[in-house]
Amino acid sequence: MPSADEPFALIIFGASGDLTRRKLMPALWSLYAARTLPEPFAIVATARTEMSGEEFRRRMRETVGEFARLQPPSEGVWERFAAALRYVPGDPADAGLYARLARTLETLERARAGPPNRLFYCATPPSLYDDIIAHLGASGLAAPRPGGVTRIVVEKPFGRDDASARALDRQLAATFHEEQVYRIDHYLGKETVQNILVFRFANGIFEPVWNRNHVAEVQITVAESLGVETRGAYYEEAGALRDMMQNHLLQLLCLIAMEPPVSFDAGPVRDEKNKVMHALRPIDAARVEEVALRGQYGPGFAEARPVVGYRDEKGVAPGSRTETYAALRLLVDNWRWAGVPFYLRTGKRLAKRASEIAIRFHRTPHMIFRRSPGGVEANSLVIRIQPDEGIALTVAAKTPGPDLRLGPVRLDFRYGEVFGGEPPEAYERLLLDAIHGDPTLYARADWVEKAWQLLQPVLDAWSEAPGAPLCAYEAGSWGPAEADRFIARDGGSWRKP
Ligand code: NDP
Ligand code: BG6
């Protein structure tokens, strides 16, 4: 395992894409600027787009300026970072690319001392992973170099259904040892998501109420105001269920629902999350409509400017039935959670960017303040994952005045106020973990398979039944009207973040 000052080379496939632009490069830069990136390092970027190394570095400078948490303190510091960036154009389906990558890596490794540690990163549409892994195997690049370690990070969605995820696992197993493989889900690297386990298991007061006796329902929302931007081609093969629900939202559900692990180590944490996946009630293929709903955005507004509907986005088929919104109602059939509904929803071009987990508790069994008009809101605990990261507990309090009136007040922990500044980006933490060889915050193969198995009836219903409902919603709204009816069937309503 490389220590903090051991060298490494990161090889990014799909380096002209959105992930590299908005997340990977800004995270690498912030790590470097905070002096936490092991050195010496090299970042070898590849994609089909033809451009020179100079042009790539120029684009990365722009992207860091736009998206990085830490900004370059001076051009000199940026230049030192940029000197480690290489761009090797090529098609990941072409064997010749791997020979060129091997030569580039050998040259870089010869020019500096230390072990030849390599980290490959698949940041392309998932349909290309097969080709990349096969070529890494055939070219010999998958094998660790003498004295070094070689690892591979595979972006979500891992496969596109249960069968393809298993096939991908078999292919990875034929090329890499399991300890080399890192299945990334960047939500697990978010500070506020890591805080869920700290909040639950480092405080004695929450665990006693964290069960069906006290919790009435859990709502998990990951709302984006962004549309599909330049990613139409990728998104058409994914959709909201594969892009967000199968990974990010189910991971959040597991962190809320899991039992305490015996320690905060990869094995115990992942074991407990898997038990939740086993406890999730399977979805009945004949009753998908009762537990799953999808939608697609039409034209509307984003931040007060008019925007086109999904079908008019670049790279999207005019008659596309890809969902940009998905909602699920899930039950965790175990002792702790029996009967508590978990509502999950995610969508693009919603009213605002807001990710949160809201836990609504039961009302008091008997209300003694009968004269308070309007009754009292049930207690709720809201974990805000982003933006305005924090945790708020809503309790009832007496409002000032001669009458005994009650109103909700929020006990609010705001990350920015307490710790100052923005929390580090998820990719900063996760890239470091992969470089250092710590898989605790990465997804395990059996978890991923279980997640696909759970959603398979929904995937089938949405892809095979031509008339399966696809509800329209206006860009800039909170999703389709049908989503309100979906939750109202149980007597509930969606929280407005
Ligand atoms: P993009 O579509 O923006 O980028 C994909 C990259 O793959 C581009 O560099 C493109 O480069 C290359 N590519 C696309 N099609 C092909 C093809 N047919 N053959 C060869 N290369 C191709 O996607 P993203 O960067 O958004 O997503 C990539 C992965 O990252 C996905 O698995 C996604 O789930 C994941 N991800 C994305 C996040 C994000 O915020 N964007 C966040 C978390 C995960 P070129 O055309 O130059 O070859
Ligand atoms: C990615 C999805 O996994 O997560 C994107 O592919 C989505 O569609 C992104 O925009 C959201 O991540 P974040 O960290 O901005 O909430």
Coordinates of C-alpha atoms in Angstrom, one line a residue, residues 3-230:
S3 CA 2.3 5.6 2.0
A4 CA 1.6 9.3 1.9
D5 CA 4.9 10.1 0.2
E6 CA 5.0 7.2 -2.2
P7 CA 4.6 7.9 -5.9
F8 CA 1.6 6.9 -8.0
A9 CA 0.2 7.3 -11.5
L10 CA -3.5 7.8 -12.1
I11 CA -4.8 6.8 -15.5
I12 CA -8.2 8.2 -16.4
F13 CA -10.3 6.7 -19.2
G14 CA -13.0 9.2 -20.3
A15 CA -10.9 12.2 -19.4
S16 CA -12.7 14.5 -21.8
G17 CA -16.0 13.9 -20.0
D18 CA -18.1 15.6 -17.4
L19 CA -16.9 13.6 -14.4
T20 CA -13.3 14.5 -15.0
R21 CA -14.2 18.1 -15.6
R22 CA -16.6 18.6 -12.7
K23 CA -15.3 16.2 -10.1
L24 CA -12.0 14.3 -10.6
M25 CA -9.7 17.0 -11.7
P26 CA -11.0 19.6 -9.2
A27 CA -10.6 17.0 -6.4
L28 CA -7.1 16.1 -7.5
W29 CA -6.1 19.7 -7.6
S30 CA -7.6 20.4 -4.1
L31 CA -5.7 17.4 -2.7
Y32 CA -2.5 18.8 -4.2
A33 CA -3.2 22.3 -3.0
A34 CA -3.9 21.0 0.5
R35 CA -0.6 19.0 0.3
T36 CA -2.4 15.7 0.9
L37 CA -1.7 14.2 -2.5
P38 CA 1.2 11.7 -2.4
E39 CA 4.1 12.8 -4.4
P40 CA 5.6 12.4 -7.0
F41 CA 2.5 11.7 -9.0
A42 CA 1.5 11.6 -12.6
I43 CA -2.0 11.9 -14.1
V44 CA -2.3 10.3 -17.5
A45 CA -5.6 11.2 -19.1
T46 CA -7.1 9.5 -22.1
A47 CA -10.2 9.9 -24.4
R48 CA -11.0 9.8 -28.1
T49 CA -11.1 13.6 -28.4
E50 CA -8.0 14.8 -30.2
M51 CA -6.1 17.4 -28.3
S52 CA -2.5 18.2 -27.3
G53 CA -1.2 17.9 -23.8
E54 CA -1.1 21.7 -23.7
E55 CA -4.7 22.0 -24.7
F56 CA -5.7 19.4 -22.0
R57 CA -3.8 21.3 -19.3
R58 CA -5.5 24.6 -20.4
R59 CA -8.9 22.9 -20.1
M60 CA -8.1 21.5 -16.7
R61 CA -6.9 24.9 -15.5
E62 CA -10.3 26.3 -16.5
T63 CA -12.2 23.5 -14.9
V64 CA -10.3 23.8 -11.6
G65 CA -11.0 27.6 -11.6
E66 CA -14.7 26.8 -12.0
F67 CA -15.3 23.8 -9.8
A68 CA -12.4 23.2 -7.3
R69 CA -13.0 23.8 -3.6
L70 CA -9.5 25.3 -3.3
Q71 CA -8.3 27.8 -5.9
P72 CA -4.7 28.0 -7.1
P73 CA -2.9 30.4 -4.8
S74 CA -0.6 31.3 -7.6
E75 CA 0.1 30.3 -11.2
G76 CA 3.4 28.9 -10.0
V77 CA 1.7 26.3 -7.9
W78 CA -0.7 25.4 -10.7
E79 CA 2.2 25.0 -13.1
R80 CA 3.8 22.5 -10.8
F81 CA 0.6 20.5 -10.7
A82 CA 0.0 20.8 -14.4
A83 CA 3.5 19.5 -15.1
A84 CA 2.2 16.1 -13.9
L85 CA -0.7 16.0 -16.4
R86 CA -0.3 14.0 -19.6
Y87 CA -2.9 13.5 -22.3
V88 CA -2.9 10.4 -24.5
P89 CA -5.6 10.5 -27.2
G90 CA -7.2 7.2 -28.2
D91 CA -10.2 5.0 -28.4
P92 CA -10.6 2.6 -25.4
A93 CA -11.7 -0.1 -27.8
D94 CA -8.3 0.1 -29.7
A95 CA -5.4 -2.2 -28.5
G96 CA -2.9 0.4 -29.7
L97 CA -4.0 2.9 -27.0
Y98 CA -2.8 0.5 -24.3
A99 CA 0.6 0.1 -25.8
R100 CA 0.9 3.9 -25.9
L101 CA -0.3 4.1 -22.3
A102 CA 2.2 1.5 -21.2
R103 CA 5.1 3.4 -22.9
T104 CA 4.0 6.7 -21.3
L105 CA 3.8 5.0 -17.8
E106 CA 7.2 3.4 -18.2
T107 CA 8.8 6.6 -19.2
L108 CA 7.3 8.5 -16.3
E109 CA 8.2 5.7 -13.8
R110 CA 11.8 5.5 -15.1
A111 CA 12.2 9.2 -14.6
R112 CA 11.6 9.1 -10.9
A113 CA 12.5 6.9 -7.9
G114 CA 10.0 4.8 -6.0
P115 CA 7.6 1.9 -6.6
P116 CA 5.5 1.9 -9.8
N117 CA 2.0 2.2 -8.2
R118 CA -0.8 2.6 -10.7
L119 CA -4.4 3.4 -10.4
F120 CA -6.7 3.0 -13.4
Y121 CA -10.0 4.9 -13.4
C122 CA -13.0 4.0 -15.6
A123 CA -14.8 7.3 -16.1
T124 CA -16.5 6.5 -19.4
P125 CA -20.1 5.4 -20.1
P126 CA -20.3 1.9 -18.4
S127 CA -20.9 0.2 -21.8
L128 CA -17.1 0.6 -22.4
Y129 CA -15.9 -1.0 -19.2
D130 CA -15.8 -4.5 -20.8
D131 CA -13.4 -3.2 -23.5
I132 CA -11.2 -1.3 -21.1
I133 CA -10.8 -4.3 -18.7
A134 CA -10.2 -6.7 -21.5
H135 CA -7.5 -4.6 -23.0
L136 CA -5.9 -3.9 -19.6
G137 CA -5.7 -7.6 -19.1
A138 CA -4.4 -8.4 -22.6
S139 CA -1.8 -5.7 -22.6
G140 CA -0.4 -6.8 -19.2
L141 CA -1.3 -3.4 -17.7
A142 CA -3.6 -5.1 -15.1
A143 CA -0.8 -6.9 -13.5
P144 CA 1.1 -5.1 -10.7
R145 CA 4.6 -4.0 -11.6
P146 CA 7.4 -5.5 -9.5
G147 CA 7.5 -3.6 -6.2
G148 CA 4.3 -1.7 -6.9
V149 CA 0.5 -2.0 -6.6
T150 CA -2.0 -1.7 -9.4
R151 CA -5.7 -1.0 -8.7
I152 CA -8.7 -0.1 -10.8
V153 CA -11.6 2.2 -9.9
V154 CA -14.9 1.4 -11.7
E155 CA -17.5 4.2 -11.8
K156 CA -21.2 3.5 -11.2
P157 CA -23.5 2.3 -12.6
F158 CA -21.7 -1.0 -12.3
G159 CA -23.4 -2.8 -15.1
R160 CA -26.9 -2.0 -16.3
D161 CA -28.8 -4.9 -14.6
D162 CA -28.2 -8.0 -12.5
A163 CA -26.9 -10.1 -15.4
S164 CA -24.5 -7.5 -16.8
A165 CA -23.2 -6.7 -13.3
R166 CA -22.4 -10.3 -12.7
A167 CA -20.7 -10.6 -16.1
L168 CA -18.6 -7.5 -15.3
D169 CA -17.6 -9.1 -12.0
R170 CA -16.6 -12.3 -13.8
Q171 CA -14.6 -10.2 -16.2
L172 CA -12.9 -8.2 -13.5
A173 CA -12.1 -11.4 -11.6
A174 CA -10.5 -12.9 -14.6
T175 CA -8.2 -9.9 -14.9
F176 CA -7.7 -8.5 -11.4
H177 CA -7.7 -9.8 -7.9
E178 CA -10.7 -8.6 -5.9
E179 CA -8.4 -6.5 -3.6
Q180 CA -7.4 -4.5 -6.7
V181 CA -11.0 -3.5 -7.6
Y182 CA -12.6 -0.4 -6.2
R183 CA -16.3 0.1 -7.1
I184 CA -16.9 3.8 -6.5
D185 CA -20.1 5.4 -5.3
H186 CA -19.1 9.0 -4.5
Y187 CA -22.0 9.6 -2.2
L188 CA -20.2 7.4 0.3
G189 CA -17.3 9.9 0.3
K190 CA -19.4 12.9 1.1
E191 CA -18.7 14.3 4.5
T192 CA -22.3 14.5 5.5
V193 CA -22.9 10.9 4.4
Q194 CA -19.9 9.7 6.5
N195 CA -21.4 11.7 9.3
I196 CA -24.5 9.5 9.3
L197 CA -22.6 6.7 10.9
V198 CA -20.9 9.0 13.3
F199 CA -24.2 10.6 14.2
R200 CA -25.9 7.3 14.8
F201 CA -23.1 5.3 16.4
A202 CA -21.0 7.9 18.3
N203 CA -24.0 9.4 20.1
G204 CA -25.9 7.3 22.7
I205 CA -29.2 9.2 22.4
F206 CA -30.4 8.4 18.9
E207 CA -30.0 4.6 18.7
P208 CA -32.9 3.9 21.2
V209 CA -35.4 5.8 19.0
W210 CA -34.0 4.6 15.7
N211 CA -36.6 1.9 15.0
R212 CA -40.2 1.3 14.1
N213 CA -41.5 2.1 17.6
H214 CA -40.5 5.7 17.1
V215 CA -39.9 6.3 13.4
A216 CA -43.0 6.7 11.2
E217 CA -41.3 7.1 7.8
V218 CA -38.0 7.9 6.1
Q219 CA -37.8 10.1 3.0
I220 CA -34.6 10.2 1.0
T221 CA -34.4 12.9 -1.7
V222 CA -31.6 13.6 -4.1
A223 CA -32.9 16.5 -6.2
E224 CA -30.8 18.2 -8.9
S225 CA -31.6 21.5 -10.7
L226 CA -29.2 20.5 -13.5
G227 CA -30.4 18.8 -16.7
V228 CA -28.4 16.2 -18.5
E229 CA -26.1 18.9 -19.8
T230 CA -23.6 17.4 -22.3

